CSV table of C-alpha atoms in Angstrom, one decimal:
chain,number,residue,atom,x,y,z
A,113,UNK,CA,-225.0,160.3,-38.2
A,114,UNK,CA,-228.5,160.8,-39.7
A,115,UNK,CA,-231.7,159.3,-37.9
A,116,UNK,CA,-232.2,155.9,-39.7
A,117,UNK,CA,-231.5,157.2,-43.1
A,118,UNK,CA,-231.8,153.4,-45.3
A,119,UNK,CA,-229.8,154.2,-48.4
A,120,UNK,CA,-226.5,152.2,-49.6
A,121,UNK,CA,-226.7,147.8,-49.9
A,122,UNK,CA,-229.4,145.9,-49.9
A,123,UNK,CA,-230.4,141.8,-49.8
A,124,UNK,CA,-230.8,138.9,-52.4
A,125,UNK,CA,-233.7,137.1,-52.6
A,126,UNK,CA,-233.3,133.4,-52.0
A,127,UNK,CA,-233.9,130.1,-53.3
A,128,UNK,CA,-236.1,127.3,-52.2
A,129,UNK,CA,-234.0,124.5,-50.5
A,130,UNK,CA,-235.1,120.6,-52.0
A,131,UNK,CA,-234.5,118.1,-49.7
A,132,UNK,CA,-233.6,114.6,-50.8
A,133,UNK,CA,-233.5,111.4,-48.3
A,134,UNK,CA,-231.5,108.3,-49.4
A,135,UNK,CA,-232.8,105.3,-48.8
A,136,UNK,CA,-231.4,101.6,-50.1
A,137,UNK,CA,-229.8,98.3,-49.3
A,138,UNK,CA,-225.8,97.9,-49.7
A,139,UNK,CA,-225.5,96.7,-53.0
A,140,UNK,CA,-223.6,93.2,-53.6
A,141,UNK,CA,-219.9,93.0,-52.9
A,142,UNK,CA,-219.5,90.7,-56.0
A,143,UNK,CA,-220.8,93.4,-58.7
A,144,UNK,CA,-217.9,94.5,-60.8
A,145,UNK,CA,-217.6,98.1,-61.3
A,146,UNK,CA,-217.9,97.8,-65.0
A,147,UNK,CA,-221.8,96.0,-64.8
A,148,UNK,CA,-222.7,98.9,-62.0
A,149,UNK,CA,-225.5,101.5,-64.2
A,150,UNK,CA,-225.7,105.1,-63.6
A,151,UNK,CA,-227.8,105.3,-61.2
A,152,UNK,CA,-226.8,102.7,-59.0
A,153,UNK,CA,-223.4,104.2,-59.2
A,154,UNK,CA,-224.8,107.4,-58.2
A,155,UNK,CA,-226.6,105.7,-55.5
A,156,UNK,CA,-223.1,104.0,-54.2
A,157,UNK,CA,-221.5,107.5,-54.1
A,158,UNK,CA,-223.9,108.6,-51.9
A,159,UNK,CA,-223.8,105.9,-49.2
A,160,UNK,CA,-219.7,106.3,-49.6
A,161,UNK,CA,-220.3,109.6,-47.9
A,162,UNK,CA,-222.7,108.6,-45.3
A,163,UNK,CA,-221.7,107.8,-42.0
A,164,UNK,CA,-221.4,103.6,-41.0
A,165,UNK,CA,-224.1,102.5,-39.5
A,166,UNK,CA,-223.9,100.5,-36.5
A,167,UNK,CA,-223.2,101.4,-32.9
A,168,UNK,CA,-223.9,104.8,-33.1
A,169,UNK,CA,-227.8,105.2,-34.2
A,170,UNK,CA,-227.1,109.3,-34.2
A,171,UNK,CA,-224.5,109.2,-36.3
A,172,UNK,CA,-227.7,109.0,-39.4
A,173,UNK,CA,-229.4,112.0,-38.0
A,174,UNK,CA,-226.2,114.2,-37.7
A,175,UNK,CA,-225.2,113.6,-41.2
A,176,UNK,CA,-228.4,114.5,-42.3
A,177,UNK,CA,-228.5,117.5,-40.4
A,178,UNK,CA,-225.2,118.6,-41.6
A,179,UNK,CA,-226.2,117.9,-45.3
A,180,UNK,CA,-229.6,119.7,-45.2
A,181,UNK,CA,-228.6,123.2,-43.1
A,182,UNK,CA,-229.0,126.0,-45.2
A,183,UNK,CA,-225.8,128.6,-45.0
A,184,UNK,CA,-225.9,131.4,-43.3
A,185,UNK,CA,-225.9,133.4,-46.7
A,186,UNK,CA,-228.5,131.1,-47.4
A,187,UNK,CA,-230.6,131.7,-44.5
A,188,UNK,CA,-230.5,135.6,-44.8
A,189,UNK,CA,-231.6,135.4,-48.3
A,190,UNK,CA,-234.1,133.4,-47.5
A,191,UNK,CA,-235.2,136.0,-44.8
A,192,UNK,CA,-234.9,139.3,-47.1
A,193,UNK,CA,-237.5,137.2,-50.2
A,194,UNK,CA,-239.5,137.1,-46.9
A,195,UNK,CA,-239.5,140.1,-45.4
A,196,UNK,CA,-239.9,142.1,-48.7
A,197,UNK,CA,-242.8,140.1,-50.0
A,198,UNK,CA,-244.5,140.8,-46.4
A,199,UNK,CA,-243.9,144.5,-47.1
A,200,UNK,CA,-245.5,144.2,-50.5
A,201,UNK,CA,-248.5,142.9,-49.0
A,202,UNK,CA,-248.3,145.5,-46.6
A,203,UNK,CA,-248.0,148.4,-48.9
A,204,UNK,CA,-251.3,146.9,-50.4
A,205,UNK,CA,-253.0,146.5,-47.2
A,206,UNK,CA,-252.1,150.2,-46.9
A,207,UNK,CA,-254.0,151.0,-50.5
A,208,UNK,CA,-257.0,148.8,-49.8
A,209,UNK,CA,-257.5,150.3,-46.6
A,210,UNK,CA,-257.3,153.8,-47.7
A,211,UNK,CA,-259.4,152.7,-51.0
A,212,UNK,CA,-256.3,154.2,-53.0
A,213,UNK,CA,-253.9,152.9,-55.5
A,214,UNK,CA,-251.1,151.8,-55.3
A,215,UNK,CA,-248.2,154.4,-56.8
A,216,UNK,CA,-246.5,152.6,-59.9
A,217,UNK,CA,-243.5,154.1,-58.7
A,218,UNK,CA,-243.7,151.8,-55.3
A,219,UNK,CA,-245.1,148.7,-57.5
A,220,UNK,CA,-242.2,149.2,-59.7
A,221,UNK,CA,-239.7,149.4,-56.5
A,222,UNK,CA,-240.8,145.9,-55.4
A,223,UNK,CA,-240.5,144.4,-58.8
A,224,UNK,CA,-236.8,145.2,-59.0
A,225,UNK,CA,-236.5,143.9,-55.4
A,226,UNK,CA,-238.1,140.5,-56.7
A,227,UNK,CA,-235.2,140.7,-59.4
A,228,UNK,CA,-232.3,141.1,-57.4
A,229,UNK,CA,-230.8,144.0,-59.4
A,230,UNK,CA,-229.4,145.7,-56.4
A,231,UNK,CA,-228.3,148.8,-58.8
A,232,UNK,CA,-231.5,149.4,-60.5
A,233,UNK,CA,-233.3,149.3,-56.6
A,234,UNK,CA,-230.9,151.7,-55.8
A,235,UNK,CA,-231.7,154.0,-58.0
A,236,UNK,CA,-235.6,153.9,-57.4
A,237,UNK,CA,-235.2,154.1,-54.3
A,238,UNK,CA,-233.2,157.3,-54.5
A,239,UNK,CA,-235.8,158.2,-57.1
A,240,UNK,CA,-238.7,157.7,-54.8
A,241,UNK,CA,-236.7,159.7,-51.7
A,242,UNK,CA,-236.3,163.0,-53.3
A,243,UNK,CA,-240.0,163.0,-53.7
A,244,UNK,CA,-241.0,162.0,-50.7
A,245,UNK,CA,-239.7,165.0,-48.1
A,246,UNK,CA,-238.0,162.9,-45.5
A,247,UNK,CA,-233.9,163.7,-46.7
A,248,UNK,CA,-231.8,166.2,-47.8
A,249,UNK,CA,-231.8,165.9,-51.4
A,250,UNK,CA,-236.0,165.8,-51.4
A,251,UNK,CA,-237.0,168.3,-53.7
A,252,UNK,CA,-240.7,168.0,-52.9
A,253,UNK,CA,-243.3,166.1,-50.5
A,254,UNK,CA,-245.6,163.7,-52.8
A,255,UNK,CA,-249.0,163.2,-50.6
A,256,UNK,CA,-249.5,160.2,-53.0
A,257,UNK,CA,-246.2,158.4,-51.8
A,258,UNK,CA,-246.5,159.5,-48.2
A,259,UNK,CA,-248.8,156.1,-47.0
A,260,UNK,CA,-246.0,153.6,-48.5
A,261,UNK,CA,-243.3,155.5,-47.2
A,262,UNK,CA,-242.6,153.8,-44.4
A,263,UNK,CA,-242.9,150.0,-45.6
A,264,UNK,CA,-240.7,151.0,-48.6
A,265,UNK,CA,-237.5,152.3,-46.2
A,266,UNK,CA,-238.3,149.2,-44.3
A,267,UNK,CA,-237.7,147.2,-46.6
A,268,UNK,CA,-234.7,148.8,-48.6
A,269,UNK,CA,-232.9,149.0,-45.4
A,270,UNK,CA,-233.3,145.1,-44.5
A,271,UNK,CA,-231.8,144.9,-48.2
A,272,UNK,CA,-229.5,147.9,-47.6
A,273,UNK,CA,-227.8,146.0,-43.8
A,274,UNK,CA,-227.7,142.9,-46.5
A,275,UNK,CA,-225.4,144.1,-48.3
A,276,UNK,CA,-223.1,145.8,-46.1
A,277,UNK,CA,-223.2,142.8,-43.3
A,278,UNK,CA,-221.7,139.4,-44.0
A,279,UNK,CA,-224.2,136.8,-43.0
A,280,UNK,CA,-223.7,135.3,-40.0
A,281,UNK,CA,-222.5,138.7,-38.3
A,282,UNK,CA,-225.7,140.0,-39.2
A,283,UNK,CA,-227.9,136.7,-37.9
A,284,UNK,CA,-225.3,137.2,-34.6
A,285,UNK,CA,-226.2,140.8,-34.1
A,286,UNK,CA,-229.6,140.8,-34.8
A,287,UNK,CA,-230.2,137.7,-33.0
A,288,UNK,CA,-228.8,139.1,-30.0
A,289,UNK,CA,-231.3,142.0,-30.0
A,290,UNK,CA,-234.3,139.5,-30.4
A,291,UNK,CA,-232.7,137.0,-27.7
A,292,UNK,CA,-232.4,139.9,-25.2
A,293,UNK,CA,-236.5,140.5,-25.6
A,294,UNK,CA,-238.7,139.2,-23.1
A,295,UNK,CA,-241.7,137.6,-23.9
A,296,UNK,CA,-244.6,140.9,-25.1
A,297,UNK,CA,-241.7,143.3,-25.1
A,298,UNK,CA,-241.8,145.9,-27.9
A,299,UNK,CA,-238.9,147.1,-29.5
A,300,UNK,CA,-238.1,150.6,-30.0
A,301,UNK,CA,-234.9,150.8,-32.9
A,302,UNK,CA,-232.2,153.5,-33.6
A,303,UNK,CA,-229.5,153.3,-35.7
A,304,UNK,CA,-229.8,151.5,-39.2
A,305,UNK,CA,-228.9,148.2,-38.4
A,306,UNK,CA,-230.2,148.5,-34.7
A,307,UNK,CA,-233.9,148.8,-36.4
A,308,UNK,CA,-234.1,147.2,-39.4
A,309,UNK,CA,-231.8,143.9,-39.0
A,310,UNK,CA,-233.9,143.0,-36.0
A,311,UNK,CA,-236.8,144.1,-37.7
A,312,UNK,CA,-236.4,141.5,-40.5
A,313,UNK,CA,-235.4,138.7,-38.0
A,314,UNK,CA,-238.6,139.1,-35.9
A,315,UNK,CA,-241.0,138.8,-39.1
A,316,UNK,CA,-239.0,135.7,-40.6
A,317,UNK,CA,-238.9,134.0,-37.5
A,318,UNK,CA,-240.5,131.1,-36.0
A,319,UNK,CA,-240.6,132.8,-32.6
A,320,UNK,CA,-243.3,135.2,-31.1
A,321,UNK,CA,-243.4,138.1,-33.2
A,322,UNK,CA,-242.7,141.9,-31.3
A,323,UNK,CA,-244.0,145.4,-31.9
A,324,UNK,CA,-240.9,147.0,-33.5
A,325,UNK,CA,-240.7,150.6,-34.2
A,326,UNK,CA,-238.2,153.3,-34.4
A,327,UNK,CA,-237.3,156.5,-32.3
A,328,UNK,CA,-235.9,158.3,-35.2
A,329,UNK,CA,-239.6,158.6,-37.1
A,330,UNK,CA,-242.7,159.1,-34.1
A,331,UNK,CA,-242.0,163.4,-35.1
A,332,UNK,CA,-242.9,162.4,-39.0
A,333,UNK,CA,-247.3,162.2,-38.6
A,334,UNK,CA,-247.0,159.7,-41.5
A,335,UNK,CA,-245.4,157.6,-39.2
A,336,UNK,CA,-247.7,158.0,-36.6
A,337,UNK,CA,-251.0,156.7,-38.9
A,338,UNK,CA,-248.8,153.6,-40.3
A,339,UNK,CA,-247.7,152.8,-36.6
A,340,UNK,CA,-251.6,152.8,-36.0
A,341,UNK,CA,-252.5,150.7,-39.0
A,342,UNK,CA,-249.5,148.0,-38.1
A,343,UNK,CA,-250.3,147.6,-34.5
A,344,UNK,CA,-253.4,149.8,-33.7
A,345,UNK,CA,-255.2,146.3,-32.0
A,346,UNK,CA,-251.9,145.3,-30.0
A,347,UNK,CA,-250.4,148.9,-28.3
A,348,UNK,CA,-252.4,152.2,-27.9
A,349,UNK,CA,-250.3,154.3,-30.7
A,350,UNK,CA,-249.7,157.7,-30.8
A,351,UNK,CA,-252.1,160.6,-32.4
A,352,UNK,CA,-251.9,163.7,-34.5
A,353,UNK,CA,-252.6,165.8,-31.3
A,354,UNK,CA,-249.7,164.1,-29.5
A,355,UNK,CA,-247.4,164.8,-32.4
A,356,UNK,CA,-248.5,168.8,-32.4
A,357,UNK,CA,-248.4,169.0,-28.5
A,358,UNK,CA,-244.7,167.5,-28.3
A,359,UNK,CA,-243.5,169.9,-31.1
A,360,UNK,CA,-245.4,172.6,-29.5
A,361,UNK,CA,-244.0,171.7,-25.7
A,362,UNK,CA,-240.3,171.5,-27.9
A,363,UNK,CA,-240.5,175.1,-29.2
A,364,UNK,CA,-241.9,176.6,-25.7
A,365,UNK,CA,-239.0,175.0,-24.1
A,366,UNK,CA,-236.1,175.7,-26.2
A,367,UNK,CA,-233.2,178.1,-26.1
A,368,UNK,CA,-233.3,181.2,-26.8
A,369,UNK,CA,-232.1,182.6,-30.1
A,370,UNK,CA,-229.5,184.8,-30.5
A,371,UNK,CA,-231.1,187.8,-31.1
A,372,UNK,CA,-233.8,186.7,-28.2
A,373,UNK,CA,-237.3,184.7,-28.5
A,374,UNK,CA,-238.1,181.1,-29.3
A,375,UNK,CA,-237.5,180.0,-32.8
A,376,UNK,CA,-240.6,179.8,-34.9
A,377,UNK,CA,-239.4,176.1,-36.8
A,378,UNK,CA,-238.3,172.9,-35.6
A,379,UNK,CA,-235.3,172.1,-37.6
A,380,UNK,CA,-231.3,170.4,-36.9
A,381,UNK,CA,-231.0,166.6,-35.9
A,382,UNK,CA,-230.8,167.4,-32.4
A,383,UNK,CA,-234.1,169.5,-32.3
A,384,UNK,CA,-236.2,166.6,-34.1
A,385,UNK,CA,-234.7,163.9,-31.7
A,386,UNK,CA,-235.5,165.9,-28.8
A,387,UNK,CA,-239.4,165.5,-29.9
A,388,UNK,CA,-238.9,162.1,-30.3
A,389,UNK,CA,-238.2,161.5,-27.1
A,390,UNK,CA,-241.3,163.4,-25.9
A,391,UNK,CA,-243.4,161.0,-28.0
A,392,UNK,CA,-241.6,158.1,-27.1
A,393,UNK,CA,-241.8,158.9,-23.3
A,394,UNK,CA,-245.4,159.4,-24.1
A,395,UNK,CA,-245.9,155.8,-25.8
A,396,UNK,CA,-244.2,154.4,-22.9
A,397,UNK,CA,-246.4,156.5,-20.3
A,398,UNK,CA,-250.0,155.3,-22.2
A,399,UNK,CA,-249.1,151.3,-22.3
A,400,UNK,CA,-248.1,150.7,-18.7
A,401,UNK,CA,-248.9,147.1,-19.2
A,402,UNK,CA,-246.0,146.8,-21.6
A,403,UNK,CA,-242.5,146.8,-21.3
A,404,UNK,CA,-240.2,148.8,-23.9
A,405,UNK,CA,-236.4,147.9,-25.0
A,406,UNK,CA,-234.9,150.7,-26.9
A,407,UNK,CA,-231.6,150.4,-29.2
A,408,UNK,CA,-230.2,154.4,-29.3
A,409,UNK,CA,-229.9,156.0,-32.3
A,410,UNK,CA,-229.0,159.4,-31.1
A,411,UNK,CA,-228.7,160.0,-27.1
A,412,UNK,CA,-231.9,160.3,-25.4
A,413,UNK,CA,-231.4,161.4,-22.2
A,414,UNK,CA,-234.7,162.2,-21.4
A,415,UNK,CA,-235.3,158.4,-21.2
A,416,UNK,CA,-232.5,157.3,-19.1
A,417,UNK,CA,-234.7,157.8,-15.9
A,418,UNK,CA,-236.0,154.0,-14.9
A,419,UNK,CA,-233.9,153.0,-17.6
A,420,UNK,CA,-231.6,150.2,-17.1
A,421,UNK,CA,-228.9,148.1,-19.8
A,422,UNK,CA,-230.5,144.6,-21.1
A,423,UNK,CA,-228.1,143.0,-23.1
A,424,UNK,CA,-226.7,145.1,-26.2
A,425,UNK,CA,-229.9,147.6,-25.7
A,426,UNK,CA,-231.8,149.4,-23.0
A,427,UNK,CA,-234.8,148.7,-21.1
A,428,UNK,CA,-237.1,151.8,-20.6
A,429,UNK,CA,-238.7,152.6,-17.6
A,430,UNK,CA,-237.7,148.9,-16.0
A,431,UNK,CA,-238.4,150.0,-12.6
A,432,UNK,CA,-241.9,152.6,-12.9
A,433,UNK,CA,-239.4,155.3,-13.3
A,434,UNK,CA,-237.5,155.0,-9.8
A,435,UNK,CA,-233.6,154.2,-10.2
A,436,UNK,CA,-233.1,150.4,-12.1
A,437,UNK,CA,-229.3,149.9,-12.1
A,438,UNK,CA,-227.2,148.5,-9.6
A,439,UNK,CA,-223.5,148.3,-9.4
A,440,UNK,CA,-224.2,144.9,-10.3
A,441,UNK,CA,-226.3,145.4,-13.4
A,442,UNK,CA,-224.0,148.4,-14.1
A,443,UNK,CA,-220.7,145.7,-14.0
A,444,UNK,CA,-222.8,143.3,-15.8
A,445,UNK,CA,-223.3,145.7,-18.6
A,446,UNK,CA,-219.2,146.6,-18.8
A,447,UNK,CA,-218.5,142.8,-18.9
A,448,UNK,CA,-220.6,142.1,-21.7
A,449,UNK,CA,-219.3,145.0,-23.7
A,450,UNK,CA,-215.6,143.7,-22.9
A,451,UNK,CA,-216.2,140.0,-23.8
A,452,UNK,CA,-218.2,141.4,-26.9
A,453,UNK,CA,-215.5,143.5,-28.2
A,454,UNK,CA,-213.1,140.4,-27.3
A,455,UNK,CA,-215.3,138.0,-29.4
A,456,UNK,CA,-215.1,140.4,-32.1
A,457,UNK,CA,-211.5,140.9,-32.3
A,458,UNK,CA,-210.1,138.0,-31.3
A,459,UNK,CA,-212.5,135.5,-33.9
A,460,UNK,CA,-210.6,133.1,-36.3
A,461,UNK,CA,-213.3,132.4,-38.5
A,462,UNK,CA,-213.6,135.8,-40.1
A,463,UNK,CA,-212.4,139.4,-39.7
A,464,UNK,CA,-215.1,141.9,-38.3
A,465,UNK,CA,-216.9,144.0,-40.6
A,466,UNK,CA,-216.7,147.7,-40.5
A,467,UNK,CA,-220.6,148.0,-40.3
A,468,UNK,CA,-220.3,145.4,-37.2
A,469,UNK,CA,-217.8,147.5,-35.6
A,470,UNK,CA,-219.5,150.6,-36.0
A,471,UNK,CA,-222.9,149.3,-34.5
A,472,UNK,CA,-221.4,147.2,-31.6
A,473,UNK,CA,-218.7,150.5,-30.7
A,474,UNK,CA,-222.3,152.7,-31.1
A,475,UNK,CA,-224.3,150.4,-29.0
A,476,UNK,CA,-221.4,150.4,-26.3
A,477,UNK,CA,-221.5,154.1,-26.1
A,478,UNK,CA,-225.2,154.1,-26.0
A,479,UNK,CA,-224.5,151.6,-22.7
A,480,UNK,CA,-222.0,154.5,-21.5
A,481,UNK,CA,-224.4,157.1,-21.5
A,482,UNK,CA,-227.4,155.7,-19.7
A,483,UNK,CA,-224.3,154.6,-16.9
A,484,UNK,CA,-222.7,158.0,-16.7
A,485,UNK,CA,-226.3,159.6,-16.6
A,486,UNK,CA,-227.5,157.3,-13.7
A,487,UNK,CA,-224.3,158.5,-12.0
A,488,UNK,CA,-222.6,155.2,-12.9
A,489,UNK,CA,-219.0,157.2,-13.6
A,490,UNK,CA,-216.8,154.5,-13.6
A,491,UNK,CA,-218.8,151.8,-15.6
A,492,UNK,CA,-219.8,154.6,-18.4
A,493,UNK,CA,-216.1,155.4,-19.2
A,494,UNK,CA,-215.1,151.6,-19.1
A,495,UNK,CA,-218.0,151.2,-21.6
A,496,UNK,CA,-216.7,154.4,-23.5
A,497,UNK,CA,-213.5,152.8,-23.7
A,498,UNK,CA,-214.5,150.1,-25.3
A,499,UNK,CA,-216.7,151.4,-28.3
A,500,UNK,CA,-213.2,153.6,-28.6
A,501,UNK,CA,-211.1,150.4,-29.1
A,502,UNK,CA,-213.8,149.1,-31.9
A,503,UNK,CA,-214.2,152.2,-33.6
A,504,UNK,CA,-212.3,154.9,-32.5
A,505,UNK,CA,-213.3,157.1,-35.7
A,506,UNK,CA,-216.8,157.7,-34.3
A,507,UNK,CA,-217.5,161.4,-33.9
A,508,UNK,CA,-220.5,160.7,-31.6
A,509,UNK,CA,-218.6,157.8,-29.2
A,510,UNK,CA,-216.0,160.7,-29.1
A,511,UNK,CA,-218.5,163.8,-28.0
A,512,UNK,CA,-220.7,161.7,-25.8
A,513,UNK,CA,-216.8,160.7,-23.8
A,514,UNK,CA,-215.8,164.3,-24.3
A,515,UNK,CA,-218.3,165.6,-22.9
A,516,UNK,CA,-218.6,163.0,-19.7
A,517,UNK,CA,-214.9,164.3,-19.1
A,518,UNK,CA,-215.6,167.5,-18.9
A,519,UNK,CA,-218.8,166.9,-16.1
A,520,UNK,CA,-216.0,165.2,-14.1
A,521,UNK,CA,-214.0,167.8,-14.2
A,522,UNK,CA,-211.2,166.7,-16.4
A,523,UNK,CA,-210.6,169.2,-18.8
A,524,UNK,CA,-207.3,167.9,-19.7
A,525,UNK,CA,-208.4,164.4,-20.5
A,526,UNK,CA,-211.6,165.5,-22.5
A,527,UNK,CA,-209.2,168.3,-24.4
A,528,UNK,CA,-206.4,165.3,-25.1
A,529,UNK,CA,-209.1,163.1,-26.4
A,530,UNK,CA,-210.4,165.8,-29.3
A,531,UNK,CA,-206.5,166.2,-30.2
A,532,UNK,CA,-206.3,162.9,-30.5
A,533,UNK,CA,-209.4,162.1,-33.0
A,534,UNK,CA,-208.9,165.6,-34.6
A,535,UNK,CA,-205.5,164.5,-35.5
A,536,UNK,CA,-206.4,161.0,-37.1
A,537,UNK,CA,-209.7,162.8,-38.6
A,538,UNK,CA,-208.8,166.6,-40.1
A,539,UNK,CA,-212.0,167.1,-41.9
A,540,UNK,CA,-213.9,166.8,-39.0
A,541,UNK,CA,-211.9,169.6,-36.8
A,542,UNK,CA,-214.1,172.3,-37.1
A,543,UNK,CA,-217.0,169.8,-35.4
A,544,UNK,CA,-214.2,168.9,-32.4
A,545,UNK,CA,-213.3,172.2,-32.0
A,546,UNK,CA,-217.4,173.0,-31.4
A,547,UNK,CA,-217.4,170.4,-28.6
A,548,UNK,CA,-214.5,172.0,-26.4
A,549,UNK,CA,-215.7,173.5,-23.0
């Protein structure tokens, strides 16, 4: 798994929703049907389906409730238009306030947004990427794209969850990210869907609105200057001098090389999350009058200390750094996990998505680690066990257990469990047979 890497289904824009009230007497009993006009008879139709009146004066206000509420398709459209029209204004915020144009290239990304031709985004997008140095397949780093860069992934992977997540699964999970925010809490996203489907909800809703950010980008400076542009009057961001230091600090601390010394360049996954979790210790550190809820991406161990679970995510530092979970809180955490993987499974309305079994089986894990790390043994592998039984497929779930085996000294179990997920997943034995101890 990539750090928040937005590329694959997007979102629809919506329509506008026209309410209509019916108001009228009965009409006469007497009136044949053959004298009733059109729009009388349109008008009888409609009071048909209307609930009597008469003893029950709620019985009005229920069936115009019902015949008014938007579906949850409906309502997520309706949040994308939203959310990507904000993040066209921002983009030209962005350009005003660096007294720069904006790049036809980005102009031209939002127009096919507006149009709803998910392809043709898609392809921009992709287009856009491989100039802009943040994936694999960018080819070079354009200093002209570099200031929208941030708004544009934001708003491709709202579009991108969209696609992949039907509708009310995706108002269900990011809802209960929001719901599990306390009033001023700001919101530190991971994975895909952990950042930018809660991301969407908090801009389109009618609540208080949260600082959201993600783990996976405080390395990229970029990032940094359009965390300081977004929120610069409501949280003291980050600076260009943090971001050297922690890759400096990084480098002086890492392993040795194989033929001996430090290595010169930060590069692999693991070595750029590691100095996000410096900067993200240090945001946390220089707002003490804030509270931080983080959903993992990859594990961060270096803040599980004062960390404790809230909900589906983590809290950071809930306790000024001293130890936050109980066996309570620790129990509390495996029995929402259970009855969350029981709701998912056991629902008659609709099967679970794949992308909502991958995210709720990654968040569990994510649960799992903070446990086993706070020496929570027994909760952490409950929680393991249950991200196994909604996605046993995960390569990550499957090291992060692995390896928890092997610290409690059970060699056999951890080596049984990479036989196991080697067998059901060949082309990834090479990377199980890197994980045995």
């Amino acid at each position: 798994m990539k750090p928040a890497s937005p590329l694959n289904k997007a979102e629809i824009p919506g329509g506008a929703l026209i309410l209509i009230m019916l108001i009228g007497l009965w009409l006469p009993r007497q009136k044949s049907p053959a004298t009733v006009d059109p729009q009388t008879a349109q008008k009888l139709a409609s009071d048909a389906a209307a609930p009597p009146r008469g003893s029950d004066p709620m019985a009005q206000i229920r069936h115009r409730k019902k015949s008014t509420e938007l579906s949850a398709d409906e309502i997520v459209a309706k949040k994308l238009a939203l959310f990507q029209k904000k993040r066209r204004l921002l983009v030209h915020g962005i350009a005003d306030y660096r007294k720069v144009p904006v790049p036809p290239e980005i102009e031209k990304f939002f127009d096919l947004m507006e149009a709803g031709d998910w392809d043709a985004v898609k392809a921009q997008f992709h287009d856009i990427a491989t100039r802009a140095g943040r994936y694999d397949y960018s080819t070079t780093n354009d200093a002209a794209l570099a200031p929208f860069w941030r708004p544009v992934v934001e708003a491709y992977g709202a579009a991108e969850q969209v696609h992949m997540w039907p509708a009310q699964q995706l108002l269900d999970y990011g809802n209960s990210i929001i719901n599990s925010l306390q009033p001023g809490m700001v919101y530190v996203g991971g994975t895909d869907p952990g950042c930018f489907i809660p991301t969407m909800l908090n801009e389109t809703g009618d609540g208080d609105q949260h600082v959201m950010l993600t783990q996976n980008a405080l390395a990229d400076p970029n990032y940094i200057d359009y965390l300081q542009f977004l929120y610069g009057g409501q949280i003291n961001t980050l600076t260009g001098d943090q971001n050297q230091q922690a890759f400096s600090q990084y480098l002086a601390n890492a392993p040795d090389q194989p033929g001996g010394g430090k290595p010169a360049v930060v590069s692999g996954v693991n070595a750029v999350m590691a100095i996000n979790g410096i900067l993200l210790q240090e945001l946390v550190q220089q707002n003490p009058d804030l509270s931080f809820a983080m959903e993992e991406s990859f594990p961060l161990p270096s803040t599980y200390t004062g960390a404790a679970p809230l909900g589906p995510i983590i809290e950071l530092s809930a306790n000024n750094g001293a130890s936050a979970i109980t066996a309570d809180s620790a129990q509390q955490s495996v029995d929402y996990w259970e009855a969350a993987a029981q709701n998912l499974t056991a629902s008659s309305d609709s099967a679970p998505s794949d992308a909502e079994l991958k995210t709720y089986a990654h968040d569990a894990a994510a649960a799992a680690n903070l446990l086993a790390n706070n020496n929570y043994p027994d909760a952490a592998e409950q929680n393991y066990e249950t991200a196994l039984k909604l996605w046993p497929d995960d390569l990550g779930t499957v090291a992060a257990y692995a390896g928890f085996l092997y610290g409690q000294s059970r060699p056999d179990e951890a080596n049984d469990l990479l036989n196991v997920f080697a067998q059901n997943n060949p082309s990834q034995a090479a990377a199980v047979n890197a994980l045995r101890k």
